[in-house]
mmCIF file of C-alpha atoms in Angstrom:
data_model
loop_
_atom_site.group_PDB
_atom_site.id
_atom_site.type_symbol
_atom_site.label_atom_id
_atom_site.label_comp_id
_atom_site.label_asym_id
_atom_site.label_seq_id
_atom_site.Cartn_x
_atom_site.Cartn_y
_atom_site.Cartn_z
ATOM 1 C CA MET P 1 0.000 0.000 0.000
ATOM 2 C CA ARG P 2 1.592 3.247 -1.094
ATOM 3 C CA ARG P 3 1.658 5.942 1.582
ATOM 4 C CA ASP P 4 1.964 8.834 -0.872
ATOM 5 C CA MET P 5 -1.339 8.164 -2.638
ATOM 6 C CA HIS P 6 -3.442 10.058 -0.074
ATOM 7 C CA PRO P 7 -2.592 12.902 2.346
ATOM 8 C CA PHE P 8 -3.933 11.196 5.464
ATOM 9 C CA ASP P 9 -2.765 9.789 8.787
ATOM 10 C CA TRP P 10 -1.628 6.448 7.477
ATOM 11 C CA GLU P 11 -0.805 4.987 10.877
ATOM 12 C CA THR P 12 -4.458 5.447 11.837
ATOM 13 C CA ILE P 13 -5.654 3.950 8.562
ATOM 14 C CA ILE P 14 -3.415 0.914 8.866
ATOM 15 C CA ASP P 15 -4.676 0.268 12.371
ATOM 16 C CA LYS P 16 -8.208 0.247 10.955
ATOM 17 C CA ILE P 17 -7.424 -2.291 8.215
ATOM 18 C CA PRO P 18 -6.525 -5.703 9.653
ATOM 19 C CA ASP P 19 -5.236 -7.162 6.364
ATOM 20 C CA ILE P 20 -2.288 -4.763 5.984
ATOM 21 C CA LEU P 21 1.055 -5.758 7.469
ATOM 22 C CA ILE P 22 3.417 -3.283 5.839
ATOM 23 C CA ALA P 23 3.028 0.068 4.045
ATOM 24 C CA THR P 24 5.662 1.342 1.604
ATOM 25 C CA ASP P 25 6.259 4.477 -0.397
ATOM 26 C CA ARG P 26 6.322 4.469 -4.192
ATOM 27 C CA HIS P 27 9.909 3.283 -4.226
ATOM 28 C CA GLY P 28 9.227 0.246 -2.087
ATOM 29 C CA THR P 29 10.754 1.646 1.106
ATOM 30 C CA ILE P 30 8.943 0.434 4.224
ATOM 31 C CA ILE P 31 7.525 3.393 6.094
ATOM 32 C CA THR P 32 4.954 1.828 8.428
ATOM 33 C CA VAL P 33 4.482 -1.576 10.041
ATOM 34 C CA LYS P 34 1.278 -2.434 11.839
ATOM 35 C CA GLY P 35 2.219 -2.968 15.485
ATOM 36 C CA GLU P 36 -0.150 -5.794 16.353
ATOM 37 C CA ASP P 37 1.187 -7.951 13.512
ATOM 38 C CA LEU P 38 4.880 -7.657 14.316
ATOM 39 C CA HIS P 39 4.790 -10.958 16.172
ATOM 40 C CA ARG P 40 3.906 -12.673 12.922
ATOM 41 C CA LEU P 41 7.088 -11.364 11.318
ATOM 42 C CA LYS P 42 9.168 -12.185 14.403
ATOM 43 C CA VAL P 43 11.047 -8.903 14.026
ATOM 44 C CA ARG P 44 11.103 -5.511 15.703
ATOM 45 C CA ARG P 45 9.614 -2.454 14.026
ATOM 46 C CA ASP P 46 12.996 -0.684 13.807
ATOM 47 C CA MET P 47 14.387 -3.644 11.842
ATOM 48 C CA LEU P 48 11.886 -2.953 9.044
ATOM 49 C CA ILE P 49 11.332 0.818 8.879
ATOM 50 C CA GLY P 50 13.493 2.350 6.154
ATOM 51 C CA ARG P 51 14.331 -0.987 4.485
ATOM 52 C CA MET P 52 13.332 -1.924 0.938
ATOM 53 C CA ILE P 53 10.511 -4.474 0.678
ATOM 54 C CA ARG P 54 12.549 -6.362 -1.903
ATOM 55 C CA ASP P 55 15.142 -7.091 0.765
ATOM 56 C CA PHE P 56 12.686 -9.543 2.276
ATOM 57 C CA LEU P 57 11.515 -11.258 -0.912
ATOM 58 C CA LEU P 58 12.802 -14.714 -1.741
ATOM 59 C CA PRO P 59 16.051 -14.682 -3.747
ATOM 60 C CA LYS P 60 14.345 -16.018 -6.877
ATOM 61 C CA ASN P 61 12.082 -12.978 -6.916
ATOM 62 C CA ASN P 62 14.732 -10.371 -6.084
ATOM 63 C CA GLY P 63 16.569 -8.005 -8.405
ATOM 64 C CA ALA P 64 15.408 -6.173 -11.508
ATOM 65 C CA ARG P 65 12.049 -7.948 -11.647
ATOM 66 C CA THR P 66 11.180 -6.843 -8.129
ATOM 67 C CA ASP P 67 12.335 -3.252 -8.806
ATOM 68 C CA ALA P 68 10.063 -3.138 -11.822
ATOM 69 C CA CYS P 69 7.102 -4.449 -9.829
ATOM 70 C CA VAL P 70 7.610 -1.924 -7.066
ATOM 71 C CA ARG P 71 7.753 1.013 -9.468
ATOM 72 C CA LEU P 72 5.295 -0.236 -12.097
ATOM 73 C CA PRO P 73 2.457 2.269 -12.557
ATOM 74 C CA CYS P 74 -1.001 0.819 -12.998
ATOM 75 C CA GLU P 75 -2.505 1.828 -16.337
ATOM 76 C CA MET P 76 -5.772 -0.067 -15.971
ATOM 77 C CA LYS P 77 -8.759 2.182 -15.318
ATOM 78 C CA ARG P 78 -12.314 1.615 -14.168
ATOM 79 C CA PRO P 79 -15.185 2.970 -16.318
ATOM 80 C CA ASP P 80 -15.391 6.026 -14.041
ATOM 81 C CA GLY P 81 -11.696 6.790 -14.623
ATOM 82 C CA ARG P 82 -10.363 5.642 -11.273
ATOM 83 C CA GLU P 83 -7.180 3.589 -11.148
ATOM 84 C CA MET P 84 -7.758 -0.159 -10.784
ATOM 85 C CA VAL P 85 -5.524 -1.589 -8.096
ATOM 86 C CA LEU P 86 -4.379 -5.083 -9.101
ATOM 87 C CA GLY P 87 -4.044 -7.981 -6.691
ATOM 88 C CA ILE P 88 -0.606 -9.211 -5.655
ATOM 89 C CA ALA P 89 0.587 -12.354 -3.911
ATOM 90 C CA ASP P 90 4.092 -13.469 -2.955
ATOM 91 C CA HIS P 91 6.322 -14.860 -0.251
ATOM 92 C CA ILE P 92 8.495 -12.725 1.992
ATOM 93 C CA VAL P 93 11.306 -14.035 4.112
ATOM 94 C CA THR P 94 12.184 -12.667 7.555
ATOM 95 C CA PRO P 95 15.785 -12.171 8.727
ATOM 96 C CA ASP P 96 15.667 -15.481 10.591
ATOM 97 C CA GLY P 97 14.798 -17.351 7.405
ATOM 98 C CA ASN P 98 11.080 -17.878 7.963
ATOM 99 C CA GLU P 99 8.800 -17.556 4.937
ATOM 100 C CA ILE P 100 5.485 -15.715 5.161
ATOM 101 C CA TRP P 101 2.831 -15.667 2.438
ATOM 102 C CA VAL P 102 1.354 -12.218 1.831
ATOM 103 C CA CYS P 103 -1.402 -11.185 -0.517
ATOM 104 C CA ARG P 104 -3.601 -8.284 -1.447
ATOM 105 C CA ASP P 105 -6.628 -8.661 -3.679
ATOM 106 C CA ASN P 106 -9.228 -6.389 -5.212
ATOM 107 C CA VAL P 107 -11.718 -7.023 -2.423
ATOM 108 C CA ILE P 108 -9.294 -5.604 0.121
ATOM 109 C CA SER P 109 -8.584 -2.709 -2.248
ATOM 110 C CA GLU P 110 -12.271 -1.832 -2.579
ATOM 111 C CA GLU P 111 -12.764 -1.986 1.196
ATOM 112 C CA THR P 112 -9.715 0.209 1.697
ATOM 113 C CA GLU P 113 -10.987 2.796 -0.785
ATOM 114 C CA GLN P 114 -14.371 2.871 0.942
ATOM 115 C CA PHE P 115 -12.653 3.395 4.263
ATOM 116 C CA LEU P 116 -10.498 6.164 2.803
ATOM 117 C CA ASP P 117 -13.597 7.915 1.450
ATOM 118 C CA LEU P 118 -15.252 7.785 4.868
ATOM 119 C CA TYR P 119 -12.044 8.903 6.553
ATOM 120 C CA HIS P 120 -11.655 11.803 4.120
ATOM 121 C CA ASP P 121 -15.237 12.969 4.697
ATOM 122 C CA SER P 122 -14.769 12.736 8.450
ATOM 123 C CA MET P 123 -11.528 14.725 8.285
ATOM 124 C CA LYS P 124 -13.169 17.465 6.195
ATOM 125 C CA LYS P 125 -16.101 17.755 8.591
ATOM 126 C CA SER P 126 -13.750 17.889 11.562
ATOM 127 C CA LEU P 127 -11.635 20.572 9.866
ATOM 128 C CA PHE P 128 -14.649 22.713 9.004
ATOM 129 C CA GLN P 129 -15.916 22.392 12.572
ATOM 130 C CA MET P 130 -12.518 23.433 13.938
ATOM 131 C CA ILE P 131 -12.501 26.501 11.660
ATOM 132 C CA GLU P 132 -16.022 27.485 12.708
ATOM 133 C CA ASP P 133 -15.159 27.064 16.385
ATOM 134 C CA LYS P 134 -11.995 29.135 15.902
ATOM 135 C CA ASN P 135 -13.896 31.926 14.158
ATOM 136 C CA ARG P 136 -16.504 32.010 16.915
ATOM 137 C CA SER P 137 -13.779 32.196 19.541
ATOM 138 C CA LEU P 138 -12.052 35.064 17.717
ATOM 139 C CA GLU P 139 -15.330 36.929 17.368
ATOM 140 C CA LYS P 140 -16.111 36.556 21.074
ATOM 141 C CA LEU P 141 -12.602 37.649 22.016
ATOM 142 C CA THR P 142 -12.715 40.702 19.765
ATOM 143 C CA GLN P 143 -16.229 41.589 20.928
ATOM 144 C CA ALA P 144 -15.076 41.484 24.540
ATOM 145 C CA LEU P 145 -12.157 43.738 23.647
ATOM 146 C CA VAL P 146 -14.458 46.111 21.765
ATOM 147 C CA ASN P 147 -16.680 46.457 24.818
ATOM 148 C CA ALA P 148 -13.743 46.953 27.166
ATOM 149 C CA LEU P 149 -12.020 49.549 25.016
ATOM 150 C CA GLU P 150 -15.240 51.396 24.270
ATOM 151 C CA ASN P 151 -15.808 51.707 27.997
ATOM 152 C CA ALA P 152 -12.249 52.958 28.408
ATOM 153 C CA ASN P 153 -12.869 55.531 25.703
ATOM 154 C CA LEU P 154 -16.084 56.666 27.347
ATOM 155 C CA PHE P 155 -14.342 57.048 30.663
ATOM 156 C CA HIS P 156 -11.552 59.045 29.067
ATOM 157 C CA ASP P 157 -13.700 61.294 26.899
ATOM 158 C CA THR P 158 -17.361 61.918 27.747
ATOM 159 C CA GLU P 159 -18.068 63.283 24.254
ATOM 160 C CA THR P 160 -17.317 59.919 22.689
ATOM 161 C CA HIS P 161 -20.532 57.991 23.467
ATOM 162 C CA ASN P 162 -22.821 59.212 20.688
ATOM 163 C CA HIS P 163 -19.878 59.615 18.338
ATOM 164 C CA ILE P 164 -19.010 55.916 18.337
ATOM 165 C CA ILE P 165 -22.667 54.951 17.865
ATOM 166 C CA ARG P 166 -22.937 57.244 14.852
ATOM 167 C CA ILE P 167 -19.683 55.927 13.373
ATOM 168 C CA SER P 168 -20.985 52.370 13.634
ATOM 169 C CA GLU P 169 -24.279 53.313 11.957
ATOM 170 C CA PHE P 170 -22.608 55.363 9.218
ATOM 171 C CA SER P 171 -20.052 52.649 8.485
ATOM 172 C CA ALA P 172 -22.668 49.901 8.361
ATOM 173 C CA LEU P 173 -24.738 51.962 5.927
ATOM 174 C CA LEU P 174 -21.788 52.491 3.579
ATOM 175 C CA ALA P 175 -20.669 48.846 3.771
ATOM 176 C CA GLN P 176 -24.163 47.677 2.860
ATOM 177 C CA LYS P 177 -24.415 50.198 0.038
ATOM 178 C CA MET P 178 -21.074 48.931 -1.286
ATOM 179 C CA GLU P 179 -22.642 45.440 -1.302
ATOM 180 C CA LEU P 180 -19.829 43.937 0.727
ATOM 181 C CA PRO P 181 -20.260 40.362 2.028
ATOM 182 C CA ALA P 182 -22.547 40.125 5.052
ATOM 183 C CA GLU P 183 -19.705 38.925 7.283
ATOM 184 C CA ILE P 184 -17.577 41.979 6.398
ATOM 185 C CA VAL P 185 -20.525 44.319 6.978
ATOM 186 C CA LYS P 186 -20.991 42.739 10.389
ATOM 187 C CA LYS P 187 -17.333 43.220 11.289
ATOM 188 C CA ILE P 188 -17.243 46.840 10.116
ATOM 189 C CA THR P 189 -20.395 47.581 12.115
ATOM 190 C CA LEU P 190 -18.904 45.965 15.193
ATOM 191 C CA TYR P 191 -15.343 47.276 14.985
ATOM 192 C CA SER P 192 -15.690 50.786 13.557
ATOM 193 C CA PRO P 193 -16.397 52.324 17.006
ATOM 194 C CA LEU P 194 -12.817 51.445 17.959
ATOM 195 C CA HIS P 195 -11.282 53.652 15.264
ATOM 196 C CA ASP P 196 -9.974 56.206 17.781
ATOM 197 C CA VAL P 197 -9.279 53.839 20.665
ATOM 198 C CA GLY P 198 -5.612 54.880 20.638
ATOM 199 C CA LYS P 199 -6.619 58.277 22.008
ATOM 200 C CA VAL P 200 -6.627 56.732 25.476
ATOM 201 C CA GLY P 201 -2.846 57.009 25.179
ATOM 202 C CA ILE P 202 -2.870 60.729 24.379
ATOM 203 C CA PRO P 203 -2.285 63.099 27.340
ATOM 204 C CA ASP P 204 -5.387 64.895 28.600
ATOM 205 C CA LYS P 205 -3.743 68.288 28.224
ATOM 206 C CA ILE P 206 -3.684 67.680 24.461
ATOM 207 C CA LEU P 207 -6.809 65.590 24.032
ATOM 208 C CA LYS P 208 -9.046 68.026 25.917
ATOM 209 C CA LYS P 209 -7.372 71.233 24.815
ATOM 210 C CA LYS P 210 -9.913 73.939 23.974
ATOM 211 C CA ASP P 211 -7.726 75.880 21.550
ATOM 212 C CA LEU P 212 -6.325 74.813 18.192
ATOM 213 C CA TYR P 213 -3.427 72.376 18.350
ATOM 214 C CA ARG P 214 0.119 73.519 17.725
ATOM 215 C CA LYS P 215 2.385 71.609 15.345
ATOM 216 C CA GLY P 216 3.941 69.408 18.010
ATOM 217 C CA GLU P 217 0.535 68.662 19.484
ATOM 218 C CA ILE P 218 -0.826 67.706 16.083
ATOM 219 C CA GLU P 219 2.034 65.268 15.625
ATOM 220 C CA LYS P 220 1.309 63.841 19.054
ATOM 221 C CA MET P 221 -2.360 63.415 18.197
ATOM 222 C CA HIS P 222 -1.392 61.566 15.016
ATOM 223 C CA GLU P 223 0.227 58.925 17.190
ATOM 224 C CA HIS P 224 -3.160 57.675 18.359
ATOM 225 C CA VAL P 225 -3.477 55.363 15.359
ATOM 226 C CA VAL P 226 -0.164 53.682 16.166
ATOM 227 C CA ILE P 227 -1.029 53.479 19.854
ATOM 228 C CA GLY P 228 -4.343 51.861 18.982
ATOM 229 C CA ALA P 229 -2.700 49.336 16.673
ATOM 230 C CA ARG P 230 -0.245 48.382 19.417
ATOM 231 C CA MET P 231 -3.119 47.864 21.816
ATOM 232 C CA LEU P 232 -4.596 45.414 19.324
ATOM 233 C CA ALA P 233 -1.332 43.628 18.511
ATOM 234 C CA ASN P 234 -2.518 40.141 19.391
ATOM 235 C CA PRO P 235 -2.766 37.110 17.065
ATOM 236 C CA GLY P 236 -6.288 36.483 18.336
ATOM 237 C CA ILE P 237 -7.596 39.900 17.248
ATOM 238 C CA ASP P 238 -9.409 40.175 13.938
ATOM 239 C CA PRO P 239 -7.245 42.099 11.414
ATOM 240 C CA VAL P 240 -10.303 44.076 10.294
ATOM 241 C CA VAL P 241 -10.358 46.009 13.564
ATOM 242 C CA THR P 242 -6.611 46.636 13.376
ATOM 243 C CA ASN P 243 -6.957 47.942 9.812
ATOM 244 C CA ILE P 244 -9.678 50.355 10.879
ATOM 245 C CA VAL P 245 -7.671 51.689 13.801
ATOM 246 C CA LEU P 246 -4.366 52.009 11.968
ATOM 247 C CA TYR P 247 -5.463 53.272 8.538
ATOM 248 C CA HIS P 248 -8.608 55.383 8.950
ATOM 249 C CA HIS P 249 -6.581 58.616 8.597
ATOM 250 C CA GLU P 250 -4.962 57.572 5.324
ATOM 251 C CA ARG P 251 -6.145 59.467 2.245
ATOM 252 C CA TRP P 252 -6.972 58.257 -1.254
ATOM 253 C CA ASP P 253 -4.216 60.418 -2.783
ATOM 254 C CA GLY P 254 -1.595 59.339 -0.233
ATOM 255 C CA SER P 255 -1.630 62.587 1.761
ATOM 256 C CA GLY P 256 -2.865 61.003 4.991
ATOM 257 C CA TYR P 257 -1.015 59.572 7.972
ATOM 258 C CA VAL P 258 0.852 57.664 9.257
ATOM 259 C CA HIS P 259 1.949 55.404 6.404
ATOM 260 C CA GLY P 260 0.970 57.551 3.426
ATOM 261 C CA LEU P 261 -0.957 54.719 1.762
ATOM 262 C CA ARG P 262 -2.933 55.588 -1.332
ATOM 263 C CA GLY P 263 -5.847 54.174 -3.308
ATOM 264 C CA LYS P 264 -6.824 50.563 -2.793
ATOM 265 C CA ALA P 265 -3.673 49.911 -0.795
ATOM 266 C CA ILE P 266 -5.797 51.279 2.053
ATOM 267 C CA PRO P 267 -8.067 48.484 3.371
ATOM 268 C CA ILE P 268 -11.670 49.079 2.358
ATOM 269 C CA GLU P 269 -12.881 48.964 5.962
ATOM 270 C CA ALA P 270 -10.574 51.896 6.745
ATOM 271 C CA ARG P 271 -11.710 53.820 3.656
ATOM 272 C CA ILE P 272 -15.312 53.438 4.782
ATOM 273 C CA VAL P 273 -14.609 54.631 8.320
ATOM 274 C CA THR P 274 -12.666 57.604 6.907
ATOM 275 C CA ILE P 275 -15.826 58.929 5.266
ATOM 276 C CA ALA P 276 -18.008 58.148 8.274
ATOM 277 C CA ASP P 277 -15.579 59.844 10.655
ATOM 278 C CA THR P 278 -15.096 62.903 8.445
ATOM 279 C CA TYR P 279 -18.823 63.504 8.086
ATOM 280 C CA ASP P 280 -19.341 63.139 11.813
ATOM 281 C CA GLY P 281 -16.422 65.431 12.536
ATOM 282 C CA LEU P 282 -17.919 68.154 10.360
ATOM 283 C CA ARG P 283 -21.384 67.789 11.884
ATOM 284 C CA THR P 284 -20.233 67.724 15.511
ATOM 285 C CA LYS P 285 -19.443 70.684 17.720
ATOM 286 C CA ARG P 286 -16.025 70.511 19.347
ATOM 287 C CA ARG P 287 -14.383 72.655 21.988
ATOM 288 C CA TYR P 288 -12.371 74.343 19.276
ATOM 289 C CA LYS P 289 -14.955 74.538 16.440
ATOM 290 C CA LYS P 290 -18.634 74.820 15.594
ATOM 291 C CA ALA P 291 -20.706 72.154 13.872
ATOM 292 C CA VAL P 292 -21.664 72.727 10.222
ATOM 293 C CA ALA P 293 -25.037 72.072 8.615
ATOM 294 C CA HIS P 294 -25.653 68.782 6.831
ATOM 295 C CA GLU P 295 -25.727 70.453 3.424
ATOM 296 C CA THR P 296 -22.410 72.181 4.101
ATOM 297 C CA ALA P 297 -20.803 68.924 5.214
ATOM 298 C CA VAL P 298 -21.983 67.154 2.057
ATOM 299 C CA ASP P 299 -20.680 69.978 -0.126
ATOM 300 C CA ILE P 300 -17.264 69.932 1.566
ATOM 301 C CA MET P 301 -16.955 66.162 1.283
ATOM 302 C CA SER P 302 -18.054 66.007 -2.351
ATOM 303 C CA LYS P 303 -15.015 68.121 -3.228
ATOM 304 C CA GLY P 304 -12.733 65.462 -1.731
ATOM 305 C CA SER P 305 -13.595 62.741 -4.233
ATOM 306 C CA GLY P 306 -10.414 61.177 -5.613
ATOM 307 C CA SER P 307 -8.211 63.173 -3.250
ATOM 308 C CA PHE P 308 -9.264 62.542 0.325
ATOM 309 C CA PHE P 309 -11.854 59.860 -0.338
ATOM 310 C CA ASP P 310 -12.378 56.692 -2.354
ATOM 311 C CA PRO P 311 -14.631 57.935 -5.211
ATOM 312 C CA ASP P 312 -16.825 54.817 -5.157
ATOM 313 C CA ILE P 313 -17.459 54.948 -1.428
ATOM 314 C CA LEU P 314 -18.042 58.697 -1.544
ATOM 315 C CA ASP P 315 -20.597 58.099 -4.290
ATOM 316 C CA CYS P 316 -22.407 55.721 -1.922
ATOM 317 C CA PHE P 317 -22.299 58.414 0.734
ATOM 318 C CA LEU P 318 -23.828 60.986 -1.608
ATOM 319 C CA LYS P 319 -26.616 58.542 -2.516
ATOM 320 C CA THR P 320 -27.432 57.944 1.147
ATOM 321 C CA GLU P 321 -26.845 61.441 2.540
ATOM 322 C CA ASP P 322 -30.427 61.714 3.811
ATOM 323 C CA GLU P 323 -29.923 58.604 5.921
ATOM 324 C CA PHE P 324 -26.667 60.049 7.228
ATOM 325 C CA GLU P 325 -28.510 63.162 8.325
ATOM 326 C CA SER P 326 -31.191 61.091 10.076
ATOM 327 C CA ILE P 327 -28.585 59.089 11.995
ATOM 328 C CA SER P 328 -26.750 62.269 12.925
ATOM 329 C CA LEU P 329 -29.901 63.858 14.340
ATOM 330 C CA ARG P 330 -30.987 60.687 16.126
ATOM 331 C CA TYR P 331 -27.749 60.419 18.098
ATOM 332 C CA SER P 332 -26.903 64.109 18.516
#
């Protein structure tokens, strides 16, 4: 039985098939010996592993003929195109001179193939289940982190509460309008409120300053995206949330920060949050600025197509501007 025919756990398979004594690779090298049958060969496992099967054939069968048999490809096919495994029967001789008759016929082959099919199906189902369980675990972990960091943000900045709700609603609306897969829409809706989570690492004297920022303070504020990404630097955290946090201040033309990414090099989830965050920033009163009317915000943003914003996503924004205004008023 050739080990390299199927990518499975051959030791497990051999244990399930009582007729197999030895498994070889395509070259005839012994790679597995069924443990419970070793007593029939009167040898230890380590005496067989790595040896050529021909080494144990009777002298009259050894040599070129045996090499050819070991390497001979089967060209016979069943009507459905599958390879037909031929039967084989011969004597083998153990190191102490004992002869043992071994055989393999088509009945055993058919049973083995049926077992392999069942084993393959079982492995696939188990793998899919493992992936689903892993995804659920990651989602729960990230959700817990979202809740914890949102609470930290709220504690740090009392103006954040309605802002993060609006960002989630705006981002979900754009993701749906872009006809993204439902799973991506769900993630963007869930993770977009964390876009500014890195601001918990910005000193209060800067974060809550009432006047316009100076150059050094602006540079310090820009660090919040890097701080946020570091907070999320864990293999168990969904990369979608990291992309939102790290890249939502990048600009379509490459003029944003901190990496200067441009165009579609910016993850789409970040491009969506950029538009949501910009609109909300224009519509919201801050300590250092007044809020602008909805119409003014739309006019300002429409001029940023192809420079600040992804033109396609901005087009979705312009088509749903009334819904943006409703969300803004609902959570003002």
